[in-house]
Amino acid sequence: MQESLDLNRANWDERAPAHAASPDYAWERFIADPSFISDVVRFDLPRLGEVRDLRGVHLQCHIGTDTMSLERLGARMTGLDFSGASLAQARRLAGQIGSDVEFAQANVYDAVTALGGATFDFVFTGIGALCWLPDIRRWAQVVSQLLSPGGWLFIREGHPVLWALDDNDGRRLVIEHPYFEHEEPLVYEDGGTYVETSAVFKHNTSHSWNHGLGEIVTALLDVGMELTMLTEHDSVPWDALPGQMERTDDNEWRLADRPRRLPHSYTLRAVKRATVQSSS
Ligand SMILES: C[S@@+](CC[C@H](N)C(=O)[O-])C[C@H]1O[C@@H](n2cnc3c(N)ncnc32)[C@H](O)[C@@H]1O
């Protein structure tokens, strides 16, 4: 597992400065317009609800653009990521826009200790987050431990059916990878990244895992969370199947041909029950 962590961290560390410089992360717009929020957070505004004055933690916050968007909606935010280079970029943007977001560097599985046992009103995560984690049940335990009673998880994520597809086919939808959680990681060699950039990378190996939707939901139910929303979408925020997708009006990506065939992404909300029910 340490090998996977090291490979993935090197991969993300190298890509973070290129992401911060890419127009796709819209850094200049954050600086120019104090009311600007990321497309990812904007997409889910109808489902997010009021976050003003709530304490939130963003797991796998990367360069912090979604974290700072939530702060702009009034939340008091902490961002956590294991990539020091990502957090360096996040802190740089925070300095440029006068953000008070606090950032912590840790593996998600160590988040409870890394955050000093603090608890939050909500946990926010997603858009290429769960695929880096080998064990969805351990992740659900961490989410539950980070939440105050009554607190909630909000996640928008690539759909596990999408993750199972061959993204090199370019023409057809071909199930190539596991849909259900698997022990051995999927090993990818990819010299590029998901944003527009001319940067050249050396650390191109990554290890990832899929988790079925039922496994994700069951992991949350098993730690005492109550599922309050699960919405599947016919779009996703990045060009997940190159050659087969086109941009939507809200800056997402959707299959050009018969998009209703594929659940592209989902938004899930789950609440930590205020009191754990006794089984006796
Ligand atoms: C695609 S980003 C997701 C963040 C956000 N959706 C975005 O686009 O800005 C994935 C992030 O997960 C982080 N990450 C991957 N594995 C991790 C782990 N085990 N613990 C903490 N962070 C991890 C990476 O460093 C990266 O910043």
Coordinates of C-alpha atoms and ligand atoms in Angstrom, one line a residue:
M1 CA 0.0 0.0 0.0
Q2 CA 2.9 2.3 0.8
E3 CA 4.1 1.9 -2.8
S4 CA 0.7 3.0 -4.1
L5 CA 0.6 6.0 -1.8
D6 CA 4.1 7.1 -2.9
L7 CA 3.5 6.7 -6.6
N8 CA 0.2 8.6 -6.4
R9 CA 1.6 11.4 -4.2
A10 CA 4.5 11.9 -6.7
N11 CA 2.0 12.0 -9.5
W12 CA -0.2 14.6 -7.8
D13 CA 2.7 16.7 -6.5
E14 CA 4.1 17.1 -10.0
R15 CA 0.7 18.0 -11.5
A16 CA -0.4 20.5 -8.9
P17 CA 1.5 23.6 -10.2
A18 CA 0.3 22.8 -13.8
H19 CA -3.2 22.6 -12.5
A20 CA -3.0 25.9 -10.7
A21 CA -1.6 27.5 -13.9
S22 CA -4.3 26.0 -16.2
P23 CA -7.3 28.0 -17.3
D24 CA -9.5 25.0 -16.4
Y25 CA -9.0 25.7 -12.7
A26 CA -9.9 29.4 -13.3
W27 CA -7.4 30.8 -10.8
E28 CA -7.5 34.2 -12.4
R29 CA -11.2 34.4 -12.1
F30 CA -11.0 33.6 -8.4
I31 CA -8.7 36.5 -8.0
A32 CA -10.6 38.9 -10.2
D33 CA -14.1 38.3 -8.9
P34 CA -14.7 37.8 -5.1
S35 CA -18.1 36.2 -5.9
F36 CA -16.6 33.6 -8.3
I37 CA -17.0 29.9 -7.3
S38 CA -15.8 26.8 -9.1
D39 CA -18.0 25.1 -11.7
V40 CA -18.0 21.9 -9.5
V41 CA -19.6 23.8 -6.5
R42 CA -21.8 25.8 -8.7
F43 CA -23.2 22.6 -10.4
D44 CA -24.4 21.3 -7.0
L45 CA -25.8 24.6 -5.6
P46 CA -29.4 23.3 -5.9
R47 CA -28.5 20.2 -3.8
L48 CA -26.0 21.7 -1.4
G49 CA -28.3 23.8 0.8
E50 CA -27.2 26.5 3.2
V51 CA -23.6 26.2 4.4
R52 CA -23.2 29.7 5.9
D53 CA -21.5 29.6 9.3
L54 CA -21.1 25.8 9.2
R55 CA -17.7 24.2 9.8
G56 CA -16.8 22.1 6.8
V57 CA -13.8 19.8 5.9
H58 CA -12.9 19.1 2.3
L59 CA -11.2 15.7 2.0
Q60 CA -8.7 15.5 -0.9
C61 CA -9.0 19.2 -1.5
H62 CA -6.2 19.4 -4.1
I63 CA -5.4 23.0 -4.9
G64 CA -8.3 24.2 -2.8
T65 CA -10.5 25.8 -5.4
D66 CA -13.7 24.0 -4.3
T67 CA -12.7 24.5 -0.7
M68 CA -12.4 28.2 -1.2
S69 CA -15.7 28.2 -3.1
L70 CA -17.4 26.8 -0.1
E71 CA -15.8 29.4 2.0
R72 CA -17.2 32.0 -0.4
L73 CA -20.6 30.6 0.3
G74 CA -20.1 31.4 4.0
A75 CA -18.7 28.1 5.4
R76 CA -15.6 28.0 7.7
M77 CA -13.5 25.5 5.8
T78 CA -10.5 23.2 6.4
G79 CA -8.9 21.4 3.4
L80 CA -7.0 18.1 3.7
D81 CA -4.8 16.5 1.1
F82 CA -1.7 14.2 1.2
S83 CA 0.0 16.2 -1.6
G84 CA 2.3 18.9 -0.1
A85 CA 2.7 20.5 -3.6
S86 CA -1.1 20.7 -3.9
L87 CA -1.5 22.4 -0.6
A88 CA 1.4 24.8 -1.4
Q89 CA -0.7 26.0 -4.4
A90 CA -3.9 26.1 -2.3
R91 CA -2.1 28.3 0.3
R92 CA -0.8 30.5 -2.5
L93 CA -4.3 31.1 -3.9
A94 CA -5.7 31.6 -0.3
G95 CA -3.1 34.3 0.2
Q96 CA -4.0 36.0 -3.1
I97 CA -7.7 36.1 -2.4
G98 CA -7.6 36.7 1.4
S99 CA -9.0 33.3 2.3
D100 CA -9.0 32.0 5.9
V101 CA -9.2 28.3 4.9
E102 CA -6.9 26.1 7.0
F103 CA -5.1 23.3 5.2
A104 CA -3.7 20.0 6.6
Q105 CA -1.4 17.5 4.9
A106 CA -2.3 13.9 5.6
N107 CA -3.5 10.6 4.0
V108 CA -7.4 10.6 4.2
Y109 CA -7.2 7.5 6.4
D110 CA -5.3 9.5 9.0
A111 CA -7.5 12.6 8.8
V112 CA -9.0 12.2 12.3
T113 CA -5.6 12.3 14.0
A114 CA -4.2 14.9 11.6
L115 CA -7.1 17.2 12.4
G116 CA -6.7 16.7 16.1
G117 CA -10.0 14.9 16.7
A118 CA -11.9 18.0 15.5
T119 CA -15.5 17.4 14.3
F120 CA -17.4 19.2 11.5
D121 CA -20.9 20.1 10.4
F122 CA -20.2 18.7 7.0
V123 CA -17.6 16.7 5.0
F124 CA -17.3 17.6 1.3
T125 CA -15.4 15.5 -1.2
G126 CA -15.4 14.0 -4.7
I127 CA -14.5 14.6 -8.4
G128 CA -11.7 12.2 -8.6
A129 CA -11.3 11.4 -4.9
L130 CA -12.7 8.0 -4.0
C131 CA -10.7 6.3 -6.9
W132 CA -7.4 6.8 -5.0
L133 CA -8.7 4.9 -1.9
P134 CA -8.3 1.1 -1.7
D135 CA -10.9 0.5 1.0
I136 CA -14.3 2.3 0.9
R137 CA -15.4 1.0 4.4
R138 CA -12.4 2.6 6.1
W139 CA -13.1 5.8 4.3
A140 CA -16.7 5.8 5.6
Q141 CA -15.4 5.3 9.1
V142 CA -13.2 8.3 8.7
V143 CA -16.1 10.4 7.4
S144 CA -18.3 9.4 10.3
Q145 CA -15.6 10.2 12.8
L146 CA -15.1 13.6 11.3
L147 CA -18.8 14.5 11.6
S148 CA -20.6 16.0 14.6
P149 CA -23.9 14.2 15.3
G150 CA -26.4 15.5 12.8
G151 CA -23.6 16.5 10.4
W152 CA -23.6 15.4 6.8
L153 CA -21.5 14.1 4.0
F154 CA -21.8 15.7 0.5
I155 CA -20.1 14.0 -2.4
R156 CA -20.2 14.5 -6.1
E157 CA -18.1 11.8 -7.8
G158 CA -17.5 10.1 -11.1
H159 CA -19.9 7.2 -11.4
P160 CA -18.4 3.7 -10.8
V161 CA -19.9 2.6 -14.1
L162 CA -17.9 5.4 -15.8
W163 CA -14.7 4.4 -13.9
A164 CA -15.2 0.8 -15.2
L165 CA -15.2 1.9 -18.9
D166 CA -12.2 1.7 -21.2
D167 CA -11.3 5.4 -21.7
N168 CA -9.0 4.6 -24.6
D169 CA -11.6 3.1 -26.9
G170 CA -12.7 6.5 -28.3
R171 CA -15.8 5.1 -30.0
R172 CA -17.8 2.6 -28.0
L173 CA -18.7 2.1 -24.3
V174 CA -16.6 -0.9 -23.3
I175 CA -16.6 -2.2 -19.7
E176 CA -12.9 -3.0 -19.2
H177 CA -12.2 -2.5 -15.5
P178 CA -13.7 -3.8 -12.3
Y179 CA -17.0 -2.2 -11.1
F180 CA -16.8 -3.7 -7.6
E181 CA -14.0 -2.9 -5.2
H182 CA -10.9 -4.9 -5.9
E183 CA -7.8 -5.7 -3.9
E184 CA -5.0 -5.1 -6.4
P185 CA -4.9 -1.5 -7.8
L186 CA -5.4 -0.6 -11.4
V187 CA -2.1 0.6 -12.7
Y188 CA -2.2 3.5 -15.1
E189 CA 0.6 5.0 -17.1
D190 CA -0.5 8.5 -18.3
G191 CA 1.9 11.3 -19.2
G192 CA -0.9 13.8 -19.3
T193 CA -3.6 15.2 -17.0
Y194 CA -7.2 16.2 -17.1
V195 CA -6.7 19.9 -17.6
E196 CA -5.4 22.0 -20.5
T197 CA -1.6 22.4 -20.0
S198 CA 1.7 22.3 -21.9
A199 CA 3.6 20.9 -18.9
V200 CA 5.6 17.8 -19.3
F201 CA 5.5 15.2 -16.5
K202 CA 7.9 12.5 -15.3
H203 CA 5.8 10.8 -12.6
N204 CA 3.2 9.1 -14.8
T205 CA 2.3 5.9 -12.9
S206 CA -0.8 5.9 -10.7
H207 CA -2.7 3.2 -8.7
S208 CA -6.4 3.5 -8.4
W209 CA -9.5 1.5 -7.2
N210 CA -13.2 1.4 -8.1
H211 CA -16.0 1.0 -5.6
G212 CA -19.5 0.0 -6.7
L213 CA -22.4 2.4 -5.8
G214 CA -23.9 -0.2 -3.6
E215 CA -20.6 -0.7 -1.8
I216 CA -20.3 3.1 -1.2
V217 CA -23.9 3.4 0.1
T218 CA -23.6 0.3 2.3
A219 CA -20.3 1.4 3.8
L220 CA -22.0 4.7 4.9
L221 CA -25.1 2.9 6.2
D222 CA -22.9 0.5 8.2
V223 CA -21.2 3.4 10.1
G224 CA -24.6 4.8 11.1
M225 CA -25.2 7.3 8.3
E226 CA -28.6 7.9 6.8
L227 CA -28.8 8.3 3.1
T228 CA -30.8 11.4 2.3
M229 CA -30.1 12.0 -1.4
L230 CA -28.6 10.0 -4.3
T231 CA -28.9 11.7 -7.7
E232 CA -27.2 10.3 -10.8
H233 CA -26.2 12.7 -13.5
D234 CA -25.7 12.5 -17.3
S235 CA -22.7 14.7 -17.2
V236 CA -19.3 14.8 -15.4
P237 CA -16.9 17.8 -14.9
W238 CA -14.0 16.4 -16.9
D239 CA -13.5 14.9 -20.4
A240 CA -13.7 11.3 -19.0
L241 CA -14.0 9.5 -22.4
P242 CA -11.8 11.4 -24.8
G243 CA -13.2 11.4 -28.3
Q244 CA -16.7 10.5 -27.1
M245 CA -17.8 13.5 -25.1
E246 CA -18.8 17.1 -25.8
R247 CA -19.0 20.2 -23.5
T248 CA -22.3 21.1 -22.0
D249 CA -23.6 24.6 -21.4
D250 CA -22.6 24.4 -17.7
N251 CA -19.0 23.5 -18.5
E252 CA -19.5 19.8 -17.9
W253 CA -18.8 16.9 -20.3
R254 CA -21.4 14.5 -21.7
L255 CA -21.4 11.6 -24.2
A256 CA -22.1 13.1 -27.6
D257 CA -24.1 10.0 -28.7
R258 CA -27.1 9.0 -26.7
P259 CA -25.9 10.2 -23.3
R260 CA -28.8 8.7 -21.5
R261 CA -27.1 5.3 -21.8
L262 CA -24.5 6.2 -19.1
P263 CA -24.6 7.4 -15.5
H264 CA -21.7 9.8 -15.7
S265 CA -21.6 11.0 -12.1
Y266 CA -23.6 11.2 -8.9
T267 CA -24.3 13.4 -6.0
L268 CA -24.8 11.8 -2.6
R269 CA -25.8 13.2 0.7
A270 CA -25.8 11.3 4.0
V271 CA -26.4 12.4 7.5
K272 CA -24.8 11.1 10.7
R273 CA -27.6 10.2 13.0
A274 CA -27.7 12.3 16.1
T275 CA -28.0 9.2 18.3
V276 CA -26.9 5.8 17.4
Q277 CA -29.8 3.4 17.7
S278 CA -29.3 0.5 20.1
S279 CA -29.9 -2.9 18.6
S280 CA -31.3 -4.3 21.9
Ligands
LIG1 C1 -8.8 15.1 -8.6 S1 -8.2 15.7 -7.1 C2 -9.8 15.9 -6.3 C3 -10.0 17.3 -5.8 C4 -11.0 18.2 -6.4 N1 -12.1 17.5 -7.0 C5 -10.3 19.0 -7.5 O1 -10.4 18.7 -8.7 O2 -9.6 20.0 -7.2 C6 -7.6 14.3 -6.2 C7 -6.8 14.7 -4.9 O3 -6.7 13.6 -4.1 C8 -5.5 13.6 -3.4 N2 -5.3 12.3 -2.8 C9 -5.1 11.1 -3.5 N3 -5.0 10.1 -2.6 C10 -5.0 10.7 -1.4 C11 -5.0 10.1 -0.1 N4 -4.8 8.8 0.1 N5 -5.1 10.9 1.0 C12 -5.2 12.3 0.8 N6 -5.3 12.9 -0.4 C13 -5.2 12.1 -1.5 C14 -4.5 14.1 -4.4 O4 -3.4 14.6 -3.9 C15 -5.4 15.1 -5.2 O5 -5.1 16.4 -4.7

